Amino acid sequence: MHAVLPAPADTLKPPAQIVIALYLRLLRESRGMHQDRAADFLGTSIGKVSRLERAETPIQSPETLRRLLRLYGVKNPHKDFLVQSLPPSRRDRVEIGFARRALHDHWSDVAEDEATARHIAVMRSASEVVEFCLRPPAGLRTQAYERLVLAPEICAIPDVPVLSLPTWVHGVDWARWQRRTVILDEIVLTQGGAHAAVVAAQLRHLAALVDQEDPGGRGLRIRILPTSQVLFVNTVGPVAEVTLYGQRMVASVGLFPSYETGSGAARTVSAGLREALDKSWSREETHARLRSAAEAMEHKAAP
């Protein structure tokens, strides 16, 4: 796995600081503002605004965050939620409990559509992503398959921008040089029989993506984890490790998106993803299994 080495505990940023920093940058850009406008509004330097937007410098004052959110048009209750979520500029990392979490290691983003949009932005903006999925994730789907999995009766929380989400997220593109590893559960080869033709085309699309993989490990790689391997990731469900602003976070979506950095729980998930990748089929085996499953689905779809 090509994830970066973990940062020392005393340099780890709280997840709320990282996600809010990204959010502020994307809000500003979506409104066509340059950093000088935000700097003038706050009475500070462009360099300070830049450091805030890269999570290099914590937001010292809740009022600073409140003013920036007001400048960018964020209204209550979302504004109050983010201000209340703001971690302190200094904190003691004392891990407690079964999950070995220090205060502010974990953040649940419960701000409804804004939270969904922020999660999409995190996944698209990260420099590196390693994720375990039960079905092909965003960015790797055919149009027909995406319509299928985004149907309201199937998908409660979309992972791509849709009309109901805030407008700013529609301008967030995938990071150009993102390195992404997708570990798919073997169930992907057999699920969706009621839509066999759509699934067959999706499986062939995945096989084509595997064919296009960079042998040097850059860009995208797809692997399948056989169901004969019952591993830790099977107990936690879909989960990802993302690297954003040089910081690794564990990101997941249940009833709402959540993020975690530095804790024992986050380290366990990261190790679980490495284990799953190690136990997954090779590139060649993944490619062969996808093509074989596509043929089986096509046979099933034949009149």
PDB file of C-alpha atoms in Angstrom:
ATOM      1  CA  MET A   1       0.000   0.000   0.000  1.00  0.00           C
ATOM      2  CA  HIS A   2       1.325   3.432  -0.844  1.00  0.00           C
ATOM      3  CA  ALA A   3      -0.066   5.415   2.095  1.00  0.00           C
ATOM      4  CA  VAL A   4       2.358   7.806   3.733  1.00  0.00           C
ATOM      5  CA  LEU A   5       3.889   6.920   7.084  1.00  0.00           C
ATOM      6  CA  PRO A   6       1.856   8.135  10.054  1.00  0.00           C
ATOM      7  CA  ALA A   7       2.781  11.514  11.420  1.00  0.00           C
ATOM      8  CA  PRO A   8       4.062  11.727  14.995  1.00  0.00           C
ATOM      9  CA  ALA A   9       1.180  12.027  17.431  1.00  0.00           C
ATOM     10  CA  ASP A  10       2.102  15.574  18.453  1.00  0.00           C
ATOM     11  CA  THR A  11       1.860  16.834  14.850  1.00  0.00           C
ATOM     12  CA  LEU A  12      -1.518  15.309  14.006  1.00  0.00           C
ATOM     13  CA  LYS A  13      -4.297  17.747  13.286  1.00  0.00           C
ATOM     14  CA  PRO A  14      -7.830  17.166  14.577  1.00  0.00           C
ATOM     15  CA  PRO A  15     -10.123  16.001  11.750  1.00  0.00           C
ATOM     16  CA  ALA A  16     -12.506  18.922  12.217  1.00  0.00           C
ATOM     17  CA  GLN A  17      -9.609  21.348  11.603  1.00  0.00           C
ATOM     18  CA  ILE A  18      -8.648  19.548   8.379  1.00  0.00           C
ATOM     19  CA  VAL A  19     -12.169  19.276   6.955  1.00  0.00           C
ATOM     20  CA  ILE A  20     -13.180  22.825   7.923  1.00  0.00           C
ATOM     21  CA  ALA A  21      -9.979  24.165   6.300  1.00  0.00           C
ATOM     22  CA  LEU A  22     -10.857  22.437   3.030  1.00  0.00           C
ATOM     23  CA  TYR A  23     -14.439  23.651   3.303  1.00  0.00           C
ATOM     24  CA  LEU A  24     -13.358  27.269   3.710  1.00  0.00           C
ATOM     25  CA  ARG A  25     -11.142  27.112   0.627  1.00  0.00           C
ATOM     26  CA  LEU A  26     -13.812  25.520  -1.525  1.00  0.00           C
ATOM     27  CA  LEU A  27     -16.481  27.968  -0.348  1.00  0.00           C
ATOM     28  CA  ARG A  28     -14.230  30.895  -1.204  1.00  0.00           C
ATOM     29  CA  GLU A  29     -13.356  29.510  -4.623  1.00  0.00           C
ATOM     30  CA  SER A  30     -16.989  28.710  -5.434  1.00  0.00           C
ATOM     31  CA  ARG A  31     -17.792  32.390  -4.921  1.00  0.00           C
ATOM     32  CA  GLY A  32     -14.957  33.533  -7.155  1.00  0.00           C
ATOM     33  CA  MET A  33     -13.125  35.240  -4.290  1.00  0.00           C
ATOM     34  CA  HIS A  34      -9.370  35.472  -3.980  1.00  0.00           C
ATOM     35  CA  GLN A  35      -7.557  35.119  -0.687  1.00  0.00           C
ATOM     36  CA  ASP A  36      -6.912  38.855  -0.549  1.00  0.00           C
ATOM     37  CA  ARG A  37     -10.654  39.453  -0.138  1.00  0.00           C
ATOM     38  CA  ALA A  38     -10.794  37.141   2.879  1.00  0.00           C
ATOM     39  CA  ALA A  39      -7.607  38.677   4.284  1.00  0.00           C
ATOM     40  CA  ASP A  40      -8.990  42.213   3.979  1.00  0.00           C
ATOM     41  CA  PHE A  41     -12.250  41.113   5.587  1.00  0.00           C
ATOM     42  CA  LEU A  42     -10.405  39.642   8.574  1.00  0.00           C
ATOM     43  CA  GLY A  43      -7.777  42.350   8.746  1.00  0.00           C
ATOM     44  CA  THR A  44      -4.954  39.845   8.361  1.00  0.00           C
ATOM     45  CA  SER A  45      -2.437  38.708   5.742  1.00  0.00           C
ATOM     46  CA  ILE A  46      -2.981  36.561   2.653  1.00  0.00           C
ATOM     47  CA  GLY A  47      -0.383  34.157   4.058  1.00  0.00           C
ATOM     48  CA  LYS A  48      -2.453  33.700   7.212  1.00  0.00           C
ATOM     49  CA  VAL A  49      -5.574  32.917   5.177  1.00  0.00           C
ATOM     50  CA  SER A  50      -3.579  30.458   3.071  1.00  0.00           C
ATOM     51  CA  ARG A  51      -2.300  28.664   6.167  1.00  0.00           C
ATOM     52  CA  LEU A  52      -5.823  28.448   7.593  1.00  0.00           C
ATOM     53  CA  GLU A  53      -7.102  26.931   4.334  1.00  0.00           C
ATOM     54  CA  ARG A  54      -4.338  24.298   4.341  1.00  0.00           C
ATOM     55  CA  ALA A  55      -4.944  23.389   8.007  1.00  0.00           C
ATOM     56  CA  GLU A  56      -1.369  24.452   8.772  1.00  0.00           C
ATOM     57  CA  THR A  57      -2.540  27.006  11.328  1.00  0.00           C
ATOM     58  CA  PRO A  58      -5.503  26.363  13.629  1.00  0.00           C
ATOM     59  CA  ILE A  59      -8.259  28.926  13.726  1.00  0.00           C
ATOM     60  CA  GLN A  60      -7.482  30.639  17.012  1.00  0.00           C
ATOM     61  CA  SER A  61     -10.829  32.331  17.555  1.00  0.00           C
ATOM     62  CA  PRO A  62     -14.373  31.059  16.986  1.00  0.00           C
ATOM     63  CA  GLU A  63     -15.222  34.586  15.877  1.00  0.00           C
ATOM     64  CA  THR A  64     -12.698  34.316  13.018  1.00  0.00           C
ATOM     65  CA  LEU A  65     -14.466  31.214  11.742  1.00  0.00           C
ATOM     66  CA  ARG A  66     -17.867  32.804  12.260  1.00  0.00           C
ATOM     67  CA  ARG A  67     -16.848  35.853  10.210  1.00  0.00           C
ATOM     68  CA  LEU A  68     -15.429  33.766   7.343  1.00  0.00           C
ATOM     69  CA  LEU A  69     -18.556  31.630   7.201  1.00  0.00           C
ATOM     70  CA  ARG A  70     -20.670  34.785   7.135  1.00  0.00           C
ATOM     71  CA  LEU A  71     -18.531  36.171   4.285  1.00  0.00           C
ATOM     72  CA  TYR A  72     -19.108  32.963   2.325  1.00  0.00           C
ATOM     73  CA  GLY A  73     -22.852  32.965   2.912  1.00  0.00           C
ATOM     74  CA  VAL A  74     -23.143  30.071   5.389  1.00  0.00           C
ATOM     75  CA  LYS A  75     -26.186  30.505   7.593  1.00  0.00           C
ATOM     76  CA  ASN A  76     -27.361  28.983  10.839  1.00  0.00           C
ATOM     77  CA  PRO A  77     -27.654  26.271  12.028  1.00  0.00           C
ATOM     78  CA  HIS A  78     -24.660  25.136   9.922  1.00  0.00           C
ATOM     79  CA  LYS A  79     -22.559  28.116  11.001  1.00  0.00           C
ATOM     80  CA  ASP A  80     -23.128  27.458  14.699  1.00  0.00           C
ATOM     81  CA  PHE A  81     -22.415  23.747  14.263  1.00  0.00           C
ATOM     82  CA  LEU A  82     -19.010  24.399  12.695  1.00  0.00           C
ATOM     83  CA  VAL A  83     -18.090  27.003  15.291  1.00  0.00           C
ATOM     84  CA  GLN A  84     -18.990  24.536  18.048  1.00  0.00           C
ATOM     85  CA  SER A  85     -16.965  21.824  16.275  1.00  0.00           C
ATOM     86  CA  LEU A  86     -13.830  23.962  16.142  1.00  0.00           C
ATOM     87  CA  PRO A  87     -11.061  22.231  18.148  1.00  0.00           C
ATOM     88  CA  PRO A  88      -8.848  24.273  20.460  1.00  0.00           C
ATOM     89  CA  SER A  89      -5.601  25.618  19.046  1.00  0.00           C
ATOM     90  CA  ARG A  90      -3.706  23.570  21.629  1.00  0.00           C
ATOM     91  CA  ARG A  91      -4.703  20.235  23.117  1.00  0.00           C
ATOM     92  CA  ASP A  92      -3.246  17.460  25.204  1.00  0.00           C
ATOM     93  CA  ARG A  93      -3.305  14.103  23.412  1.00  0.00           C
ATOM     94  CA  VAL A  94      -4.249  11.747  26.211  1.00  0.00           C
ATOM     95  CA  GLU A  95      -5.763   8.588  24.751  1.00  0.00           C
ATOM     96  CA  ILE A  96      -8.560   7.072  26.788  1.00  0.00           C
ATOM     97  CA  GLY A  97     -11.132   4.304  26.430  1.00  0.00           C
ATOM     98  CA  PHE A  98     -11.308   1.181  24.311  1.00  0.00           C
ATOM     99  CA  ALA A  99     -10.872   3.185  21.083  1.00  0.00           C
ATOM    100  CA  ARG A 100      -7.797   4.949  22.544  1.00  0.00           C
ATOM    101  CA  ARG A 101      -9.045   8.362  21.493  1.00  0.00           C
ATOM    102  CA  ALA A 102      -7.788  11.712  22.639  1.00  0.00           C
ATOM    103  CA  LEU A 103     -10.190  14.638  22.767  1.00  0.00           C
ATOM    104  CA  HIS A 104     -11.052  15.847  19.223  1.00  0.00           C
ATOM    105  CA  ASP A 105      -9.494  12.788  17.515  1.00  0.00           C
ATOM    106  CA  HIS A 106     -12.972  11.935  16.183  1.00  0.00           C
ATOM    107  CA  TRP A 107     -15.503  14.214  14.498  1.00  0.00           C
ATOM    108  CA  SER A 108     -19.025  13.354  13.389  1.00  0.00           C
ATOM    109  CA  ASP A 109     -20.280  15.772  10.749  1.00  0.00           C
ATOM    110  CA  VAL A 110     -24.041  15.802  11.331  1.00  0.00           C
ATOM    111  CA  ALA A 111     -24.869  18.904   9.270  1.00  0.00           C
ATOM    112  CA  GLU A 112     -27.109  17.008   6.818  1.00  0.00           C
ATOM    113  CA  ASP A 113     -26.568  17.999   3.154  1.00  0.00           C
ATOM    114  CA  GLU A 114     -23.589  20.201   3.996  1.00  0.00           C
ATOM    115  CA  ALA A 115     -21.966  17.222   5.731  1.00  0.00           C
ATOM    116  CA  THR A 116     -22.589  15.011   2.692  1.00  0.00           C
ATOM    117  CA  ALA A 117     -21.089  17.655   0.424  1.00  0.00           C
ATOM    118  CA  ARG A 118     -18.031  17.986   2.651  1.00  0.00           C
ATOM    119  CA  HIS A 119     -17.470  14.220   2.556  1.00  0.00           C
ATOM    120  CA  ILE A 120     -17.634  14.223  -1.251  1.00  0.00           C
ATOM    121  CA  ALA A 121     -15.135  17.095  -1.270  1.00  0.00           C
ATOM    122  CA  VAL A 122     -12.751  15.241   1.058  1.00  0.00           C
ATOM    123  CA  MET A 123     -12.803  12.108  -1.092  1.00  0.00           C
ATOM    124  CA  ARG A 124     -12.220  14.111  -4.275  1.00  0.00           C
ATOM    125  CA  SER A 125      -9.563  16.455  -2.889  1.00  0.00           C
ATOM    126  CA  ALA A 126      -7.387  13.930  -1.048  1.00  0.00           C
ATOM    127  CA  SER A 127      -3.935  13.306  -2.473  1.00  0.00           C
ATOM    128  CA  GLU A 128      -4.200   9.630  -1.548  1.00  0.00           C
ATOM    129  CA  VAL A 129      -7.192   7.362  -0.906  1.00  0.00           C
ATOM    130  CA  VAL A 130      -7.262   3.736   0.186  1.00  0.00           C
ATOM    131  CA  GLU A 131     -10.813   2.440   0.503  1.00  0.00           C
ATOM    132  CA  PHE A 132     -12.690  -0.786   1.071  1.00  0.00           C
ATOM    133  CA  CYS A 133     -16.084  -0.952  -0.682  1.00  0.00           C
ATOM    134  CA  LEU A 134     -18.965  -3.371  -1.138  1.00  0.00           C
ATOM    135  CA  ARG A 135     -19.834  -1.887  -4.544  1.00  0.00           C
ATOM    136  CA  PRO A 136     -17.926   0.203  -7.108  1.00  0.00           C
ATOM    137  CA  PRO A 137     -17.485   3.679  -5.614  1.00  0.00           C
ATOM    138  CA  ALA A 138     -17.873   7.143  -7.098  1.00  0.00           C
ATOM    139  CA  GLY A 139     -15.674   7.885 -10.073  1.00  0.00           C
ATOM    140  CA  LEU A 140     -15.462   4.248 -11.202  1.00  0.00           C
ATOM    141  CA  ARG A 141     -19.030   3.704 -12.404  1.00  0.00           C
ATOM    142  CA  THR A 142     -20.776   3.595 -15.737  1.00  0.00           C
ATOM    143  CA  GLN A 143     -23.653   6.037 -16.083  1.00  0.00           C
ATOM    144  CA  ALA A 144     -26.246   3.245 -15.993  1.00  0.00           C
ATOM    145  CA  TYR A 145     -24.721   1.708 -12.873  1.00  0.00           C
ATOM    146  CA  GLU A 146     -24.533   5.092 -11.154  1.00  0.00           C
ATOM    147  CA  ARG A 147     -28.224   5.703 -11.799  1.00  0.00           C
ATOM    148  CA  LEU A 148     -28.899   2.299 -10.267  1.00  0.00           C
ATOM    149  CA  VAL A 149     -26.893   2.753  -7.061  1.00  0.00           C
ATOM    150  CA  LEU A 150     -27.978   6.368  -6.522  1.00  0.00           C
ATOM    151  CA  ALA A 151     -31.676   5.481  -6.617  1.00  0.00           C
ATOM    152  CA  PRO A 152     -33.282   6.963  -3.447  1.00  0.00           C
ATOM    153  CA  GLU A 153     -34.546   3.575  -2.299  1.00  0.00           C
ATOM    154  CA  ILE A 154     -30.963   2.249  -2.362  1.00  0.00           C
ATOM    155  CA  CYS A 155     -28.808   5.252  -1.490  1.00  0.00           C
ATOM    156  CA  ALA A 156     -29.666   7.431   1.502  1.00  0.00           C
ATOM    157  CA  ILE A 157     -26.434   9.479   1.327  1.00  0.00           C
ATOM    158  CA  PRO A 158     -25.117  10.144  -2.218  1.00  0.00           C
ATOM    159  CA  ASP A 159     -21.370  10.068  -2.837  1.00  0.00           C
ATOM    160  CA  VAL A 160     -21.504  12.311  -5.920  1.00  0.00           C
ATOM    161  CA  PRO A 161     -22.949  15.814  -6.300  1.00  0.00           C
ATOM    162  CA  VAL A 162     -26.692  15.708  -6.965  1.00  0.00           C
ATOM    163  CA  LEU A 163     -29.193  18.521  -7.387  1.00  0.00           C
ATOM    164  CA  SER A 164     -30.284  18.451  -3.754  1.00  0.00           C
ATOM    165  CA  LEU A 165     -26.770  19.138  -2.460  1.00  0.00           C
ATOM    166  CA  PRO A 166     -25.236  22.617  -1.934  1.00  0.00           C
ATOM    167  CA  THR A 167     -24.127  24.304  -5.131  1.00  0.00           C
ATOM    168  CA  TRP A 168     -20.490  24.732  -4.077  1.00  0.00           C
ATOM    169  CA  VAL A 169     -19.809  20.970  -4.189  1.00  0.00           C
ATOM    170  CA  HIS A 170     -20.710  20.762  -7.887  1.00  0.00           C
ATOM    171  CA  GLY A 171     -17.476  22.574  -8.722  1.00  0.00           C
ATOM    172  CA  VAL A 172     -15.207  20.191  -6.804  1.00  0.00           C
ATOM    173  CA  ASP A 173     -13.228  18.032  -9.235  1.00  0.00           C
ATOM    174  CA  TRP A 174     -11.140  14.971  -8.491  1.00  0.00           C
ATOM    175  CA  ALA A 175      -7.576  15.855  -7.518  1.00  0.00           C
ATOM    176  CA  ARG A 176      -5.521  15.619 -10.681  1.00  0.00           C
ATOM    177  CA  TRP A 177      -2.686  13.563  -9.216  1.00  0.00           C
ATOM    178  CA  GLN A 178      -4.709  11.559  -6.710  1.00  0.00           C
ATOM    179  CA  ARG A 179      -3.340   8.094  -5.921  1.00  0.00           C
ATOM    180  CA  ARG A 180      -6.302   5.862  -5.207  1.00  0.00           C
ATOM    181  CA  THR A 181      -6.490   2.212  -4.163  1.00  0.00           C
ATOM    182  CA  VAL A 182      -9.947   0.622  -4.226  1.00  0.00           C
ATOM    183  CA  ILE A 183     -10.397  -2.741  -2.508  1.00  0.00           C
ATOM    184  CA  LEU A 184     -13.682  -4.312  -3.593  1.00  0.00           C
ATOM    185  CA  ASP A 185     -15.362  -7.119  -1.701  1.00  0.00           C
ATOM    186  CA  GLU A 186     -15.751 -10.231  -3.862  1.00  0.00           C
ATOM    187  CA  ILE A 187     -19.527  -9.851  -3.538  1.00  0.00           C
ATOM    188  CA  VAL A 188     -19.285  -7.217  -6.287  1.00  0.00           C
ATOM    189  CA  LEU A 189     -18.868 -10.067  -8.781  1.00  0.00           C
ATOM    190  CA  THR A 190     -22.297 -11.565  -8.064  1.00  0.00           C
ATOM    191  CA  GLN A 191     -24.602  -8.896  -6.645  1.00  0.00           C
ATOM    192  CA  GLY A 192     -27.232  -7.085  -8.710  1.00  0.00           C
ATOM    193  CA  GLY A 193     -28.586 -10.050 -10.645  1.00  0.00           C
ATOM    194  CA  ALA A 194     -31.907  -8.300 -11.236  1.00  0.00           C
ATOM    195  CA  HIS A 195     -29.966  -5.772 -13.323  1.00  0.00           C
ATOM    196  CA  ALA A 196     -27.561  -8.244 -14.899  1.00  0.00           C
ATOM    197  CA  ALA A 197     -26.924  -6.301 -18.117  1.00  0.00           C
ATOM    198  CA  VAL A 198     -26.071  -3.100 -16.215  1.00  0.00           C
ATOM    199  CA  VAL A 199     -23.836  -5.000 -13.785  1.00  0.00           C
ATOM    200  CA  ALA A 200     -22.079  -6.829 -16.644  1.00  0.00           C
ATOM    201  CA  ALA A 201     -21.187  -3.526 -18.302  1.00  0.00           C
ATOM    202  CA  GLN A 202     -19.978  -2.185 -14.954  1.00  0.00           C
ATOM    203  CA  LEU A 203     -17.729  -5.198 -14.395  1.00  0.00           C
ATOM    204  CA  ARG A 204     -16.219  -4.814 -17.864  1.00  0.00           C
ATOM    205  CA  HIS A 205     -15.636  -1.136 -17.103  1.00  0.00           C
ATOM    206  CA  LEU A 206     -13.731  -2.087 -13.934  1.00  0.00           C
ATOM    207  CA  ALA A 207     -11.684  -4.640 -15.887  1.00  0.00           C
ATOM    208  CA  ALA A 208     -10.765  -1.920 -18.392  1.00  0.00           C
ATOM    209  CA  LEU A 209      -9.653   0.327 -15.523  1.00  0.00           C
ATOM    210  CA  VAL A 210      -7.454  -2.457 -14.173  1.00  0.00           C
ATOM    211  CA  ASP A 211      -5.978  -2.804 -17.670  1.00  0.00           C
ATOM    212  CA  GLN A 212      -5.063   0.887 -17.608  1.00  0.00           C
ATOM    213  CA  GLU A 213      -3.274   0.814 -14.264  1.00  0.00           C
ATOM    214  CA  ASP A 214       0.114   2.452 -14.089  1.00  0.00           C
ATOM    215  CA  PRO A 215       2.710  -0.272 -13.363  1.00  0.00           C
ATOM    216  CA  GLY A 216       4.596   2.268 -11.268  1.00  0.00           C
ATOM    217  CA  GLY A 217       1.735   2.501  -8.780  1.00  0.00           C
ATOM    218  CA  ARG A 218       0.580   6.006  -9.677  1.00  0.00           C
ATOM    219  CA  GLY A 219      -3.083   6.887 -10.157  1.00  0.00           C
ATOM    220  CA  LEU A 220      -5.787   4.263  -9.674  1.00  0.00           C
ATOM    221  CA  ARG A 221      -5.539   0.609  -8.796  1.00  0.00           C
ATOM    222  CA  ILE A 222      -8.376  -1.812  -8.121  1.00  0.00           C
ATOM    223  CA  ARG A 223      -8.172  -5.093  -6.242  1.00  0.00           C
ATOM    224  CA  ILE A 224     -10.762  -7.638  -5.128  1.00  0.00           C
ATOM    225  CA  LEU A 225     -10.756  -9.112  -1.626  1.00  0.00           C
ATOM    226  CA  PRO A 226     -12.005 -12.723  -1.680  1.00  0.00           C
ATOM    227  CA  THR A 227     -14.815 -13.552   0.726  1.00  0.00           C
ATOM    228  CA  SER A 228     -12.791 -16.525   1.942  1.00  0.00           C
ATOM    229  CA  GLN A 229     -10.668 -13.953   3.768  1.00  0.00           C
ATOM    230  CA  VAL A 230     -12.617 -12.825   6.840  1.00  0.00           C
ATOM    231  CA  LEU A 231     -10.635  -9.803   7.959  1.00  0.00           C
ATOM    232  CA  PHE A 232     -11.009  -6.794  10.203  1.00  0.00           C
ATOM    233  CA  VAL A 233     -12.348  -4.574   7.393  1.00  0.00           C
ATOM    234  CA  ASN A 234     -15.274  -6.965   6.975  1.00  0.00           C
ATOM    235  CA  THR A 235     -16.396  -6.029  10.490  1.00  0.00           C
ATOM    236  CA  VAL A 236     -16.359  -2.263   9.922  1.00  0.00           C
ATOM    237  CA  GLY A 237     -17.897  -2.112   6.442  1.00  0.00           C
ATOM    238  CA  PRO A 238     -17.052   0.514   3.817  1.00  0.00           C
ATOM    239  CA  VAL A 239     -14.238   2.696   5.103  1.00  0.00           C
ATOM    240  CA  ALA A 240     -11.427   4.802   3.682  1.00  0.00           C
ATOM    241  CA  GLU A 241      -8.102   6.233   4.678  1.00  0.00           C
ATOM    242  CA  VAL A 242      -7.520   9.603   3.033  1.00  0.00           C
ATOM    243  CA  THR A 243      -4.487  11.865   2.987  1.00  0.00           C
ATOM    244  CA  LEU A 244      -5.404  15.526   2.914  1.00  0.00           C
ATOM    245  CA  TYR A 245      -2.916  18.354   3.475  1.00  0.00           C
ATOM    246  CA  GLY A 246      -0.338  15.681   4.365  1.00  0.00           C
ATOM    247  CA  GLN A 247      -2.535  14.360   7.170  1.00  0.00           C
ATOM    248  CA  ARG A 248      -4.073  10.898   7.213  1.00  0.00           C
ATOM    249  CA  MET A 249      -7.685  10.516   8.286  1.00  0.00           C
ATOM    250  CA  VAL A 250     -10.044   7.587   8.479  1.00  0.00           C
ATOM    251  CA  ALA A 251     -13.317   8.551   6.792  1.00  0.00           C
ATOM    252  CA  SER A 252     -16.580   6.642   6.820  1.00  0.00           C
ATOM    253  CA  VAL A 253     -20.280   7.185   6.251  1.00  0.00           C
ATOM    254  CA  GLY A 254     -23.005   5.626   8.346  1.00  0.00           C
ATOM    255  CA  LEU A 255     -25.957   7.718   9.391  1.00  0.00           C
ATOM    256  CA  PHE A 256     -23.633  10.650   8.691  1.00  0.00           C
ATOM    257  CA  PRO A 257     -19.980  11.182   7.693  1.00  0.00           C
ATOM    258  CA  SER A 258     -17.313  10.855  10.357  1.00  0.00           C
ATOM    259  CA  TYR A 259     -13.554  11.354  10.461  1.00  0.00           C
ATOM    260  CA  GLU A 260     -10.778  10.249  12.787  1.00  0.00           C
ATOM    261  CA  THR A 261      -7.067  10.969  13.127  1.00  0.00           C
ATOM    262  CA  GLY A 262      -4.358   9.656  15.386  1.00  0.00           C
ATOM    263  CA  SER A 263      -6.401   7.488  17.736  1.00  0.00           C
ATOM    264  CA  GLY A 264      -5.915   3.803  18.381  1.00  0.00           C
ATOM    265  CA  ALA A 265      -9.139   3.188  16.477  1.00  0.00           C
ATOM    266  CA  ALA A 266      -7.823   5.081  13.439  1.00  0.00           C
ATOM    267  CA  ARG A 267      -4.544   3.169  13.548  1.00  0.00           C
ATOM    268  CA  THR A 268      -6.440  -0.121  13.717  1.00  0.00           C
ATOM    269  CA  VAL A 269      -8.515   0.757  10.648  1.00  0.00           C
ATOM    270  CA  SER A 270      -5.413   1.807   8.720  1.00  0.00           C
ATOM    271  CA  ALA A 271      -3.733  -1.485   9.589  1.00  0.00           C
ATOM    272  CA  GLY A 272      -6.902  -3.314   8.568  1.00  0.00           C
ATOM    273  CA  LEU A 273      -6.850  -1.689   5.148  1.00  0.00           C
ATOM    274  CA  ARG A 274      -3.208  -2.679   4.667  1.00  0.00           C
ATOM    275  CA  GLU A 275      -4.081  -6.238   5.657  1.00  0.00           C
ATOM    276  CA  ALA A 276      -7.016  -6.315   3.212  1.00  0.00           C
ATOM    277  CA  LEU A 277      -4.817  -5.111   0.361  1.00  0.00           C
ATOM    278  CA  ASP A 278      -2.210  -7.721   1.181  1.00  0.00           C
ATOM    279  CA  LYS A 279      -4.862 -10.486   1.113  1.00  0.00           C
ATOM    280  CA  SER A 280      -6.539  -9.249  -2.077  1.00  0.00           C
ATOM    281  CA  TRP A 281      -6.109 -10.869  -5.461  1.00  0.00           C
ATOM    282  CA  SER A 282      -3.305  -9.660  -7.698  1.00  0.00           C
ATOM    283  CA  ARG A 283      -3.867  -7.295 -10.591  1.00  0.00           C
ATOM    284  CA  GLU A 284      -3.946 -10.228 -13.012  1.00  0.00           C
ATOM    285  CA  GLU A 285      -6.339 -12.284 -10.888  1.00  0.00           C
ATOM    286  CA  THR A 286      -8.592  -9.274 -10.271  1.00  0.00           C
ATOM    287  CA  HIS A 287      -8.752  -8.608 -14.012  1.00  0.00           C
ATOM    288  CA  ALA A 288      -9.542 -12.248 -14.825  1.00  0.00           C
ATOM    289  CA  ARG A 289     -12.251 -12.484 -12.164  1.00  0.00           C
ATOM    290  CA  LEU A 290     -13.927  -9.287 -13.357  1.00  0.00           C
ATOM    291  CA  ARG A 291     -14.039 -10.492 -16.954  1.00  0.00           C
ATOM    292  CA  SER A 292     -15.327 -13.917 -15.944  1.00  0.00           C
ATOM    293  CA  ALA A 293     -18.045 -12.384 -13.765  1.00  0.00           C
ATOM    294  CA  ALA A 294     -19.038 -10.030 -16.588  1.00  0.00           C
ATOM    295  CA  GLU A 295     -19.470 -12.974 -18.938  1.00  0.00           C
ATOM    296  CA  ALA A 296     -21.617 -14.772 -16.358  1.00  0.00           C
ATOM    297  CA  MET A 297     -23.798 -11.675 -15.946  1.00  0.00           C
ATOM    298  CA  GLU A 298     -24.147 -11.296 -19.716  1.00  0.00           C
ATOM    299  CA  HIS A 299     -25.248 -14.904 -19.965  1.00  0.00           C
ATOM    300  CA  LYS A 300     -27.797 -14.289 -17.222  1.00  0.00           C
ATOM    301  CA  ALA A 301     -29.094 -11.186 -19.003  1.00  0.00           C
ATOM    302  CA  ALA A 302     -29.450 -12.933 -22.360  1.00  0.00           C
ATOM    303  CA  PRO A 303     -33.108 -13.508 -23.391  1.00  0.00           C
TER     304      PRO A 303
END
